mmCIF file of C-alpha atoms in Angstrom:
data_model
loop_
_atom_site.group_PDB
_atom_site.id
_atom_site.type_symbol
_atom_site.label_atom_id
_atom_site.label_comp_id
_atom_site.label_asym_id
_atom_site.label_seq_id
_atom_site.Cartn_x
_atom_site.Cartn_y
_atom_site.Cartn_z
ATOM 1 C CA UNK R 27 24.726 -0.561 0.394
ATOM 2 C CA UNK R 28 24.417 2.169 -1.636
ATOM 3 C CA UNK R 29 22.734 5.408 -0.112
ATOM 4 C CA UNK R 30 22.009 6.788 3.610
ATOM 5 C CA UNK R 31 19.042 8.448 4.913
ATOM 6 C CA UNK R 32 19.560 9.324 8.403
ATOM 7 C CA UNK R 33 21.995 7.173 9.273
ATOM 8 C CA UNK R 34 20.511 4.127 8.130
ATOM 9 C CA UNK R 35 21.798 2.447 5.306
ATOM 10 C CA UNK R 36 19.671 1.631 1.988
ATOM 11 C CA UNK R 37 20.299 -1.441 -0.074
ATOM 12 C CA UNK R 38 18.853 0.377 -3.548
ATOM 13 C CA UNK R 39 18.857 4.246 -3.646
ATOM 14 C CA UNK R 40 15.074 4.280 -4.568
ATOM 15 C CA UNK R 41 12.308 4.278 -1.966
ATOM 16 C CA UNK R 42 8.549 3.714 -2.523
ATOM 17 C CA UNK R 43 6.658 7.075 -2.109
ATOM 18 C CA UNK R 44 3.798 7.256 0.870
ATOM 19 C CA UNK R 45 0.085 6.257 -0.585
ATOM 20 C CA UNK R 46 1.456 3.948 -2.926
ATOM 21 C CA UNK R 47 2.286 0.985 -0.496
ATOM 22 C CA UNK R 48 0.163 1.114 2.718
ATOM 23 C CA UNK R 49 2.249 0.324 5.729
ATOM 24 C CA UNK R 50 4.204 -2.132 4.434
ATOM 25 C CA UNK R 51 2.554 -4.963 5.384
ATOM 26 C CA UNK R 52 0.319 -5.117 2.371
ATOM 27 C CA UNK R 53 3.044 -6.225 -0.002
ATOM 28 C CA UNK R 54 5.212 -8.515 2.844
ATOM 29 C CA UNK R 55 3.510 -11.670 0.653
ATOM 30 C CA UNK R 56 4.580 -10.260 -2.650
ATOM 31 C CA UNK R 57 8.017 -9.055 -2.029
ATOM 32 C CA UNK R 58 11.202 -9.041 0.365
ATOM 33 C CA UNK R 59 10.516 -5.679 2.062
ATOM 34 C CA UNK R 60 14.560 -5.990 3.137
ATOM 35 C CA UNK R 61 15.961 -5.789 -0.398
ATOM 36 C CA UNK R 62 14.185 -2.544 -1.177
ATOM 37 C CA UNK R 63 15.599 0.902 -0.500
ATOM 38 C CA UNK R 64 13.211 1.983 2.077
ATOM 39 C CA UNK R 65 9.416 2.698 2.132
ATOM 40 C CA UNK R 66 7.125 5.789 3.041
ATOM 41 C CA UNK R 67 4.264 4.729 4.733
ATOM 42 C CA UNK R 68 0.809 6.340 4.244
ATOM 43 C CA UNK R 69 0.333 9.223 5.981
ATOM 44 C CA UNK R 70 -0.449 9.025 9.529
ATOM 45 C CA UNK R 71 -2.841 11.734 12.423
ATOM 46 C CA UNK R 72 -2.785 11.615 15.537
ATOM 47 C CA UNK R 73 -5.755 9.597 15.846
ATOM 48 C CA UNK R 74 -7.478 6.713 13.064
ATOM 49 C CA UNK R 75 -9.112 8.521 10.782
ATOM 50 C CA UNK R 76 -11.932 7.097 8.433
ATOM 51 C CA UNK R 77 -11.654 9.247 5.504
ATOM 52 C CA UNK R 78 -14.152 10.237 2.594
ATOM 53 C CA UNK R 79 -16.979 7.705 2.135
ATOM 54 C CA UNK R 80 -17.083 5.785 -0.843
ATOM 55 C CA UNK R 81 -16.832 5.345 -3.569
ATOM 56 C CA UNK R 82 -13.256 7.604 -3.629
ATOM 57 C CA UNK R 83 -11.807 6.373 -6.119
ATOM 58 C CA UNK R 84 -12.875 6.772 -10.619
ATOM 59 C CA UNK R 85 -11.176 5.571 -13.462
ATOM 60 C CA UNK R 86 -10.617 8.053 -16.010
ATOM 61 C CA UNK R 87 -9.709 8.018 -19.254
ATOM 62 C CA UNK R 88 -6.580 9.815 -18.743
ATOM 63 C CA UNK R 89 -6.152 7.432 -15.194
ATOM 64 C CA UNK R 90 -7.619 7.699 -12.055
ATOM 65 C CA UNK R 91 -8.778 10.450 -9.261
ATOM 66 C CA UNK R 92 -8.774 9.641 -5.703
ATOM 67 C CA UNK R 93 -10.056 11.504 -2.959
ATOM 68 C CA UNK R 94 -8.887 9.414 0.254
ATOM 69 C CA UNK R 95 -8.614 11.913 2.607
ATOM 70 C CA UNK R 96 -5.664 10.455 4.530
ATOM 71 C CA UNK R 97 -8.155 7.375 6.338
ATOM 72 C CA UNK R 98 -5.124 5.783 8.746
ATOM 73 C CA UNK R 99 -4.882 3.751 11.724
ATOM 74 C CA UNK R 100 -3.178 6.775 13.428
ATOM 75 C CA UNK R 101 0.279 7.100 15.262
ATOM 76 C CA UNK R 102 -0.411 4.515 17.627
ATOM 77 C CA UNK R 103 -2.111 1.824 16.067
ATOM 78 C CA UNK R 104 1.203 2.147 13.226
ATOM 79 C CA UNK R 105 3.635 2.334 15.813
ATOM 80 C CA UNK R 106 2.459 -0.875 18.479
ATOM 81 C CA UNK R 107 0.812 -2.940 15.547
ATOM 82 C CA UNK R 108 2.324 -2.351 11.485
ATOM 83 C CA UNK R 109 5.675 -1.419 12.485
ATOM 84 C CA UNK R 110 6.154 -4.659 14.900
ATOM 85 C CA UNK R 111 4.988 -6.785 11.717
ATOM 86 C CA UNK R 112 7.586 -5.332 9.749
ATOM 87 C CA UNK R 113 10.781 -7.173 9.177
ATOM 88 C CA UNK R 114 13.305 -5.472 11.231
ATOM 89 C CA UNK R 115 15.840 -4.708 8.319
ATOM 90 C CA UNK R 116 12.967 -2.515 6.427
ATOM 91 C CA UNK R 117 14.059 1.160 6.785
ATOM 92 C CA UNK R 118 10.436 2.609 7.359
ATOM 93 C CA UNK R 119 9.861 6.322 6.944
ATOM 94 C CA UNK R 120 6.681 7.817 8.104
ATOM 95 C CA UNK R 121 4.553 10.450 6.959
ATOM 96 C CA UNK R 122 2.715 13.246 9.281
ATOM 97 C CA UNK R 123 -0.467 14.600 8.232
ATOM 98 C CA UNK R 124 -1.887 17.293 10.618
ATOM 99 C CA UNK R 125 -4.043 20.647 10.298
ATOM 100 C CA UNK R 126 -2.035 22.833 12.341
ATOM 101 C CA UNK R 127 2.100 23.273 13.263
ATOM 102 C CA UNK R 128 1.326 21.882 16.532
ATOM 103 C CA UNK R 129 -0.287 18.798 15.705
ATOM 104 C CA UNK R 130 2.695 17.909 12.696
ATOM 105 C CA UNK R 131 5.126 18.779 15.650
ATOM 106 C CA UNK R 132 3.307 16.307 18.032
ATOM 107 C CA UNK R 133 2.758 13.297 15.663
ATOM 108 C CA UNK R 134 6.558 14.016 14.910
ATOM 109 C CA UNK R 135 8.052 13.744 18.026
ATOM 110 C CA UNK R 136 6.031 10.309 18.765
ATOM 111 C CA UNK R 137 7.221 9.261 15.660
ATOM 112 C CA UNK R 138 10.563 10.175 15.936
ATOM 113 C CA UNK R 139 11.366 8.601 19.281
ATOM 114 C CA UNK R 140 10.512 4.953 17.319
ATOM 115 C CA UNK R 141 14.272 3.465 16.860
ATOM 116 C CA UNK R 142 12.648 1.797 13.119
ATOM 117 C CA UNK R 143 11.838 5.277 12.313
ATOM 118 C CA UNK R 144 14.626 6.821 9.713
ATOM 119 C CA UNK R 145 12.832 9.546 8.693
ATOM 120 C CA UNK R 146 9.807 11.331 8.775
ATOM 121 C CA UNK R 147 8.319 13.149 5.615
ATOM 122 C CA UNK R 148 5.133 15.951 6.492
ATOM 123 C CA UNK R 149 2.452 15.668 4.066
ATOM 124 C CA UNK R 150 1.897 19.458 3.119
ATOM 125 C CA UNK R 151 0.227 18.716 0.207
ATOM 126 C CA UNK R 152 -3.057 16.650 0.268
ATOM 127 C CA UNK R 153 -5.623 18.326 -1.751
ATOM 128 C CA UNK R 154 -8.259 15.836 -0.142
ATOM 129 C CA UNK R 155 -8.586 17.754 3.319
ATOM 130 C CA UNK R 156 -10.385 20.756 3.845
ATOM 131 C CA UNK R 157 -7.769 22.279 6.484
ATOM 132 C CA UNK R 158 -3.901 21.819 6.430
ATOM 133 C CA UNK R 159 -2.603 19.866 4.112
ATOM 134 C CA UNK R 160 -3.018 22.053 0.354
ATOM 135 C CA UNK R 161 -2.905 25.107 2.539
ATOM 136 C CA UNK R 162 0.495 24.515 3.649
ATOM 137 C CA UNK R 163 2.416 23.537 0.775
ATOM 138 C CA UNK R 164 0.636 27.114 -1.301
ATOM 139 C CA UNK R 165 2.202 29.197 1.507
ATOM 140 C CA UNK R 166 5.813 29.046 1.608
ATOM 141 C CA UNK R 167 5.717 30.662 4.858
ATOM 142 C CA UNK R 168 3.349 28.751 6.347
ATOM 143 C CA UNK R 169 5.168 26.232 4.986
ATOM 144 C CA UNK R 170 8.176 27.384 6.309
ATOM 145 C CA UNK R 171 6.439 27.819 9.933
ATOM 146 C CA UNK R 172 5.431 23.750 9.495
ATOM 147 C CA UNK R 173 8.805 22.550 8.868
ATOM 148 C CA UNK R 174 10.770 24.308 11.468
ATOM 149 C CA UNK R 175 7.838 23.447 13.996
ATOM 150 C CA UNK R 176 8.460 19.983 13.119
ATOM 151 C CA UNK R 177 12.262 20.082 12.790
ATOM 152 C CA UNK R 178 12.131 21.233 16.685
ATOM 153 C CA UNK R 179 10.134 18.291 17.510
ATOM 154 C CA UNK R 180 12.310 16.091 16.068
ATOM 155 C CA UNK R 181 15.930 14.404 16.564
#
């Protein structure tokens, strides 16, 4: 063990960043979610959400835009069905997505009281959505408002 993040230990230091590895699940066939540091999963709302039609996604020649727009299962979709199919050594942090305090605050503390939770990141900064998100992480005292909204909801 080499690092901590909220008490739980992490076998690498290094965790995969949220958007870049779905719930987890997705890569269970392709590698031994245990022997990684820990994983973000996508952003969650409170409810599924279906995001921006397609096509979202075009190759550039400099790489790729996406415009998702945070499309999830929501909190409790993750939390009875991807989290269960997760091997129980796989420190899982989740990310909240919400367009107000209150809503962050409220997907927080459901998250939170999930024993495979170790940590919960807030998405302040998805350019996709037209409210929260972007507008958060301009402001830092909205931004400040968000995080100690959440940090109350939270243990």
């Amino acid at each position: 063990m080499v690092a901590a993040i909220a008490g739980k230990m992490l076998k690498k230091p290094v965790c995969v960043a949220s958007g870049t590895f779905g719930y987890g699940t997705e890569f269970a066939p392709f590698l031994d979610l245990e022997k990684i540091g820990g994983f973000v999963a996508k952003s969650l709302t409170l409810e599924p959400r279906s995001g921006n039609p397609p096509p979202r996604i075009a190759e550039t020649p400099a790489g790729m835009l996406n415009a998702i727009s945070i499309e999830n299962v929501g909190v409790r979709a993750f939390l009875e069905e991807k989290l269960p199919a997760l091997p129980e050594a796989a420190v899982v942090i989740a990310s909240a997505f919400g367009t107000e305090p209150a809503v962050y605050a409220e997907l927080a503390a459901r998250l939170s009281d999930h024993p495979r939770i170790a940590g919960i990141e807030i998405n302040a900064s998805c350019p996709h959505v037209k409210s929260g998100g972007i507008e958060f992480g301009q402001d830092p005292k909205l931004l400040a408002e968000l995080v100690s909204t959440v940090r109350r909801a939270t243990t």
